[in-house]
Coordinates of C-alpha atoms in Angstrom, one line a residue:
Chain A
M1 CA -15.5 -12.2 1.3
A2 CA -16.1 -10.3 -2.0
M3 CA -12.6 -10.8 -3.4
E4 CA -12.6 -14.6 -2.9
K5 CA -16.2 -15.0 -4.2
R6 CA -15.3 -13.1 -7.4
L7 CA -12.0 -15.0 -7.9
Q8 CA -13.8 -18.2 -7.5
K9 CA -16.2 -17.3 -10.3
E10 CA -13.3 -16.1 -12.5
L11 CA -11.4 -19.3 -11.9
Q12 CA -14.4 -21.4 -12.8
A13 CA -15.0 -19.5 -16.0
L14 CA -11.4 -19.7 -17.0
V15 CA -11.1 -23.4 -16.3
N16 CA -14.4 -24.3 -18.0
D17 CA -14.2 -22.0 -21.0
P18 CA -10.7 -20.8 -21.5
P19 CA -9.9 -18.5 -24.5
V20 CA -7.4 -19.9 -27.1
G21 CA -3.8 -19.7 -25.8
I22 CA -4.6 -19.0 -22.2
K23 CA -4.6 -21.7 -19.6
V24 CA -4.8 -21.5 -15.8
D25 CA -3.5 -24.4 -13.7
A26 CA -6.1 -24.6 -11.0
D27 CA -4.2 -27.1 -8.9
Q28 CA -1.4 -24.6 -8.4
I29 CA -3.7 -22.0 -6.9
G30 CA -3.8 -22.0 -3.1
Q31 CA -6.8 -22.1 -0.9
N32 CA -7.4 -18.4 -0.7
L33 CA -7.0 -17.8 -4.4
S34 CA -4.6 -14.8 -3.9
E35 CA -1.9 -16.0 -6.2
W36 CA -2.3 -17.5 -9.7
L37 CA -0.1 -18.7 -12.5
V38 CA -1.5 -18.4 -16.0
N39 CA 0.2 -20.0 -19.0
V40 CA 0.0 -17.8 -22.1
D41 CA 0.9 -18.7 -25.6
G42 CA 2.4 -16.2 -28.1
A43 CA -0.3 -15.6 -30.7
P44 CA -0.1 -17.3 -34.1
G45 CA 1.0 -14.8 -36.7
S46 CA 2.9 -12.7 -34.2
I47 CA 6.6 -12.6 -33.7
Y48 CA 6.0 -14.6 -30.4
N49 CA 4.3 -17.4 -32.3
G50 CA 5.2 -20.7 -30.6
E51 CA 6.7 -19.2 -27.5
K52 CA 5.2 -20.0 -24.1
F53 CA 5.0 -17.5 -21.3
Q54 CA 3.8 -17.5 -17.7
L55 CA 2.0 -14.7 -16.0
Q56 CA 1.8 -14.4 -12.2
F57 CA -1.2 -12.7 -10.7
K58 CA -1.3 -11.5 -7.1
F59 CA -4.6 -10.3 -5.7
G60 CA -4.9 -8.0 -2.7
S61 CA -8.0 -8.0 -0.4
R62 CA -9.4 -5.0 -2.3
Y63 CA -9.6 -6.8 -5.6
P64 CA -11.4 -6.1 -7.9
F65 CA -11.5 -2.4 -6.7
E66 CA -7.7 -2.4 -6.9
S67 CA -5.7 -4.0 -9.8
P68 CA -3.8 -7.2 -9.3
Q69 CA 0.0 -7.4 -9.5
V70 CA 0.8 -8.9 -12.8
V71 CA 4.3 -10.0 -13.9
F72 CA 5.9 -12.4 -16.3
V73 CA 7.7 -15.2 -14.4
G74 CA 9.6 -18.3 -15.4
P75 CA 12.3 -19.1 -17.9
N76 CA 10.9 -17.2 -20.8
I77 CA 10.2 -13.4 -20.3
P78 CA 9.1 -12.0 -23.6
V79 CA 11.5 -9.5 -25.2
H80 CA 9.2 -6.6 -25.8
P81 CA 9.6 -2.8 -25.5
H82 CA 7.0 -2.8 -22.7
V83 CA 8.3 -5.8 -20.8
Y84 CA 11.3 -5.5 -18.5
S85 CA 13.7 -8.4 -18.2
N86 CA 12.5 -8.9 -14.6
G87 CA 9.0 -9.6 -15.9
H88 CA 7.5 -6.2 -15.0
I89 CA 5.0 -5.0 -17.6
C90 CA 4.3 -1.4 -18.6
L91 CA 0.6 -1.6 -19.4
S92 CA -1.8 1.1 -18.2
I93 CA -4.8 -1.2 -17.3
L94 CA -2.6 -2.7 -14.6
T95 CA -2.4 0.7 -12.8
D96 CA -4.0 3.9 -13.8
D97 CA -6.6 2.5 -16.2
W98 CA -7.7 -0.4 -14.1
S99 CA -11.4 -1.0 -13.9
P100 CA -13.3 -3.6 -11.7
A101 CA -14.9 -4.7 -15.0
L102 CA -11.6 -6.1 -16.0
S103 CA -10.7 -9.7 -15.1
V104 CA -7.8 -12.2 -15.2
Q105 CA -9.1 -13.2 -18.6
S106 CA -9.2 -9.7 -20.0
V107 CA -5.8 -8.8 -18.5
C108 CA -4.3 -12.0 -20.2
L109 CA -5.9 -11.1 -23.5
S110 CA -4.6 -7.5 -23.3
V111 CA -1.1 -8.7 -22.6
V112 CA -1.3 -11.1 -25.6
S113 CA -2.6 -8.4 -27.8
M114 CA 0.2 -6.0 -26.5
L115 CA 2.7 -8.7 -27.5
S116 CA 1.0 -9.3 -30.9
S117 CA 1.2 -5.7 -32.0
C118 CA 5.0 -5.7 -31.6
K119 CA 7.1 -5.8 -34.7
E120 CA 10.6 -6.0 -33.2
K121 CA 11.9 -7.9 -30.2
K122 CA 13.5 -5.2 -28.0
R123 CA 13.7 -4.4 -24.3
P124 CA 12.5 -1.1 -23.0
P125 CA 15.3 1.6 -23.3
D126 CA 15.6 2.0 -19.6
N127 CA 15.6 -1.7 -18.8
A128 CA 19.1 -1.9 -17.2
I129 CA 18.5 0.9 -14.7
Y130 CA 14.9 -0.1 -14.0
V131 CA 15.6 -3.7 -13.1
K132 CA 18.4 -2.5 -10.8
T133 CA 16.4 0.1 -8.9
C134 CA 12.7 -1.0 -9.1
S135 CA 10.5 -2.2 -6.3
K136 CA 9.5 -5.9 -6.4
N137 CA 5.9 -4.8 -6.8
P138 CA 5.4 -3.2 -10.3
K139 CA 2.4 -1.3 -8.9
K140 CA 4.8 0.8 -6.9
T141 CA 6.5 2.0 -10.1
R142 CA 5.2 5.3 -11.4
W143 CA 4.8 4.5 -15.0
W144 CA 4.5 7.0 -17.8
Y145 CA 2.3 5.7 -20.6
H146 CA 2.6 7.3 -23.9
G147 CA 1.9 5.5 -27.2
K148 CA 4.9 3.4 -28.4
Q149 CA 7.3 4.3 -25.7
C150 CA 7.1 3.4 -22.0
Y151 CA 9.2 4.7 -19.2
H152 CA 9.1 4.6 -15.5
S153 CA 9.1 8.1 -14.0
E154 CA 12.7 8.3 -12.8
Y155 CA 13.8 7.5 -16.3
K156 CA 11.5 10.1 -17.8
T157 CA 12.8 12.7 -15.3
S158 CA 16.4 11.9 -16.5
L159 CA 15.3 12.1 -20.1
L160 CA 13.7 15.5 -19.5
G161 CA 16.8 16.5 -17.7
M162 CA 18.9 15.5 -20.7
S163 CA 16.8 17.2 -23.3
S164 CA 16.8 20.4 -21.2
M165 CA 20.5 20.2 -21.3
G166 CA 20.4 20.0 -25.1
I167 CA 21.2 16.3 -25.3
N168 CA 19.2 14.5 -27.9
T169 CA 17.7 11.2 -26.8
Chain B
M1 CA -32.9 18.7 48.8
G2 CA -30.4 17.2 51.2
N3 CA -31.7 13.8 50.4
C4 CA -31.6 14.4 46.7
L5 CA -27.9 15.3 46.9
K6 CA -27.0 12.7 49.4
S7 CA -28.5 9.5 48.0
P8 CA -26.9 9.6 44.5
T9 CA -23.5 10.1 46.1
A10 CA -24.0 7.1 48.3
D11 CA -25.2 5.1 45.4
D12 CA -22.3 6.1 43.3
I13 CA -19.9 4.9 45.9
S14 CA -21.6 1.6 46.4
L15 CA -21.7 1.1 42.6
L16 CA -18.0 1.9 42.3
R17 CA -17.2 -0.5 45.2
G18 CA -19.3 -3.2 43.7
N19 CA -17.7 -2.8 40.3
D20 CA -14.3 -2.8 41.8
S21 CA -14.7 -6.0 43.7
Q22 CA -16.4 -7.6 40.7
D23 CA -13.7 -6.5 38.3
G24 CA -11.1 -7.8 40.6
S25 CA -12.6 -11.3 40.9
E26 CA -13.3 -11.5 37.2
A27 CA -9.8 -10.6 36.3
S28 CA -8.3 -13.3 38.5
S29 CA -10.7 -16.2 37.8
E30 CA -11.8 -15.7 34.2
P31 CA -9.8 -15.5 31.0
P32 CA -9.6 -12.1 29.3
P33 CA -12.7 -11.0 27.5
P34 CA -13.1 -12.3 24.0
Y35 CA -11.3 -10.5 21.2
Q36 CA -13.2 -7.5 20.0
E37 CA -12.9 -5.9 16.6
S38 CA -11.0 -2.7 17.1
V39 CA -13.0 0.4 16.3
H40 CA -13.6 0.4 12.6
V41 CA -11.8 3.3 10.9
P42 CA -13.3 4.1 7.6
M43 CA -10.8 4.1 4.7
Y44 CA -10.9 6.6 1.9
H45 CA -9.4 6.4 -1.5
P46 CA -8.0 9.7 -2.8
A47 CA -6.9 7.7 -5.9
P48 CA -7.8 4.2 -7.1
N49 CA -4.8 2.4 -5.6
I50 CA -4.4 4.5 -2.4
S51 CA -6.2 3.9 0.8
R52 CA -5.9 6.2 3.9
P53 CA -8.0 6.9 7.0
A54 CA -9.7 10.2 7.1
S55 CA -7.1 11.6 9.6
Q56 CA -4.4 11.2 7.0
L57 CA -6.1 13.0 4.2
T58 CA -5.0 16.5 3.1
E59 CA -7.6 19.2 3.3
E60 CA -7.9 19.1 -0.5
E61 CA -8.5 15.4 -0.5
Q62 CA -11.1 15.7 2.2
I63 CA -13.0 18.3 0.2
R64 CA -12.9 16.2 -2.9
I65 CA -14.1 13.1 -1.1
A66 CA -16.9 15.1 0.5
K67 CA -18.0 16.4 -2.9
R68 CA -17.7 12.9 -4.3
I69 CA -20.0 11.5 -1.6
G70 CA -22.5 14.3 -2.5
L71 CA -22.4 13.5 -6.2
I72 CA -22.8 9.8 -5.7
Q73 CA -26.0 10.5 -3.7
H74 CA -27.4 12.2 -6.8
L75 CA -27.2 9.1 -8.9
P76 CA -30.5 7.3 -9.1
T77 CA -31.0 4.0 -7.2
G78 CA -33.6 1.3 -7.5
I79 CA -34.5 -2.2 -6.6
Y80 CA -33.7 -4.8 -9.2
D81 CA -37.0 -6.2 -10.6
G82 CA -35.7 -8.6 -13.2
S83 CA -36.8 -6.5 -16.2
K84 CA -33.4 -5.1 -17.2
K85 CA -31.2 -6.4 -19.9
I86 CA -28.2 -6.3 -17.7
R87 CA -28.3 -9.5 -15.6
E88 CA -24.9 -9.5 -13.9
C89 CA -23.1 -7.0 -11.8
V90 CA -19.6 -6.9 -13.5
I91 CA -18.0 -5.8 -10.3
C92 CA -18.8 -8.8 -8.1
M93 CA -19.7 -11.0 -11.2
G94 CA -22.8 -12.0 -9.3
E95 CA -26.2 -12.2 -11.0
F96 CA -28.7 -9.6 -9.9
C97 CA -31.5 -11.0 -7.7
V98 CA -34.9 -9.5 -7.6
G99 CA -34.9 -7.1 -4.7
D100 CA -31.2 -6.2 -4.9
A101 CA -30.4 -2.5 -4.4
V102 CA -28.9 -1.2 -7.6
R103 CA -27.6 2.1 -8.8
Y104 CA -27.9 3.5 -12.3
L105 CA -25.1 5.5 -13.9
P106 CA -25.8 8.1 -16.6
C107 CA -24.5 5.7 -19.2
M108 CA -27.3 3.4 -18.2
H109 CA -25.0 0.7 -16.8
I110 CA -26.3 -0.7 -13.6
Y111 CA -24.5 -2.3 -10.6
H112 CA -25.2 -3.4 -7.1
K113 CA -25.4 -0.2 -5.1
E114 CA -22.8 -1.4 -2.6
C115 CA -20.4 -2.5 -5.4
I116 CA -20.5 0.6 -7.5
D117 CA -20.4 3.1 -4.5
D118 CA -17.2 1.4 -3.4
W119 CA -15.7 2.0 -6.9
L120 CA -17.0 5.5 -7.4
M121 CA -15.3 6.6 -4.2
R122 CA -12.0 5.6 -5.9
S123 CA -12.7 6.6 -9.5
F124 CA -15.6 8.5 -10.8
T125 CA -15.9 6.5 -14.0
C126 CA -18.2 3.7 -15.2
P127 CA -16.3 0.4 -14.9
S128 CA -17.9 -0.9 -18.1
C129 CA -17.5 2.0 -20.5
M130 CA -15.0 4.1 -18.6
E131 CA -17.3 7.1 -19.2
P132 CA -16.6 9.8 -16.6
V133 CA -19.7 10.0 -14.4
D134 CA -19.4 13.6 -13.4
A135 CA -19.3 14.9 -17.0
A136 CA -22.5 13.1 -17.8
L137 CA -24.0 14.3 -14.5
L138 CA -23.1 17.9 -15.3
S139 CA -24.6 17.8 -18.8
T140 CA -27.8 16.3 -17.5
Y141 CA -28.1 19.3 -15.1
E142 CA -27.4 21.8 -17.9
T143 CA -30.2 20.5 -20.2

């Protein structure tokens, strides 16, 4: 199967030659490779320096043609404007901008780089309502990606609604 | 004439009877036939993360997919001969072997034909450089 063959190669590369701060625990990965846990370190020099995070990857049978589900799990979910307290990440390469040339490694590096560019530890503005109403699968969320802010679509709709009513947000 | 009409009828009946009795005995003495893959329904991808059978596509989506298939057929294909700089198909992460069917995109990235066609049906962009394939195609037609 194409998905397993490719994941096997990715796993091998990540175990043999891992980038700094990224470590996959191969023993935790089941036989069919469809679920991985990757340990990610906050980058030195960033406000997450010294923190340890864990990313969970879930691969469907159409991987790499379809993106994996990627969420933060475990005791330490980074406090970041694009990371919800339930671990969901608002990052366009995980949905709209996915490409089969991306990989577990490049996704991890993108997430670390997203964390590193942050100056202030803050949750997304719509965190409370999102974690109450979202699907378990972050790919089912309709994300709106625009520069610094990140909203799921229901929140955006309500924002637009408020501004059309003359309420400043 | 009479014979012509008669004999097939007789044959048909005998065949039916034969089949009937055979089927009956098979059903009682033998286990059910081995599992057969149900008829393969091709899936289409109106967007990268959406998969639907043809019967559940809107007319608009059907037209777009048909156009897409046509455009993909315009992209040049070849057989990998080992002379290219690109040695690996980034989609399957497998090395190209001499004799593999490959497809060339306008940005000069190459992939296994099977791998890239599967992707292009979802998104008409190059996986490596994200260059839209149709824009490049159109400009090559114009010049």
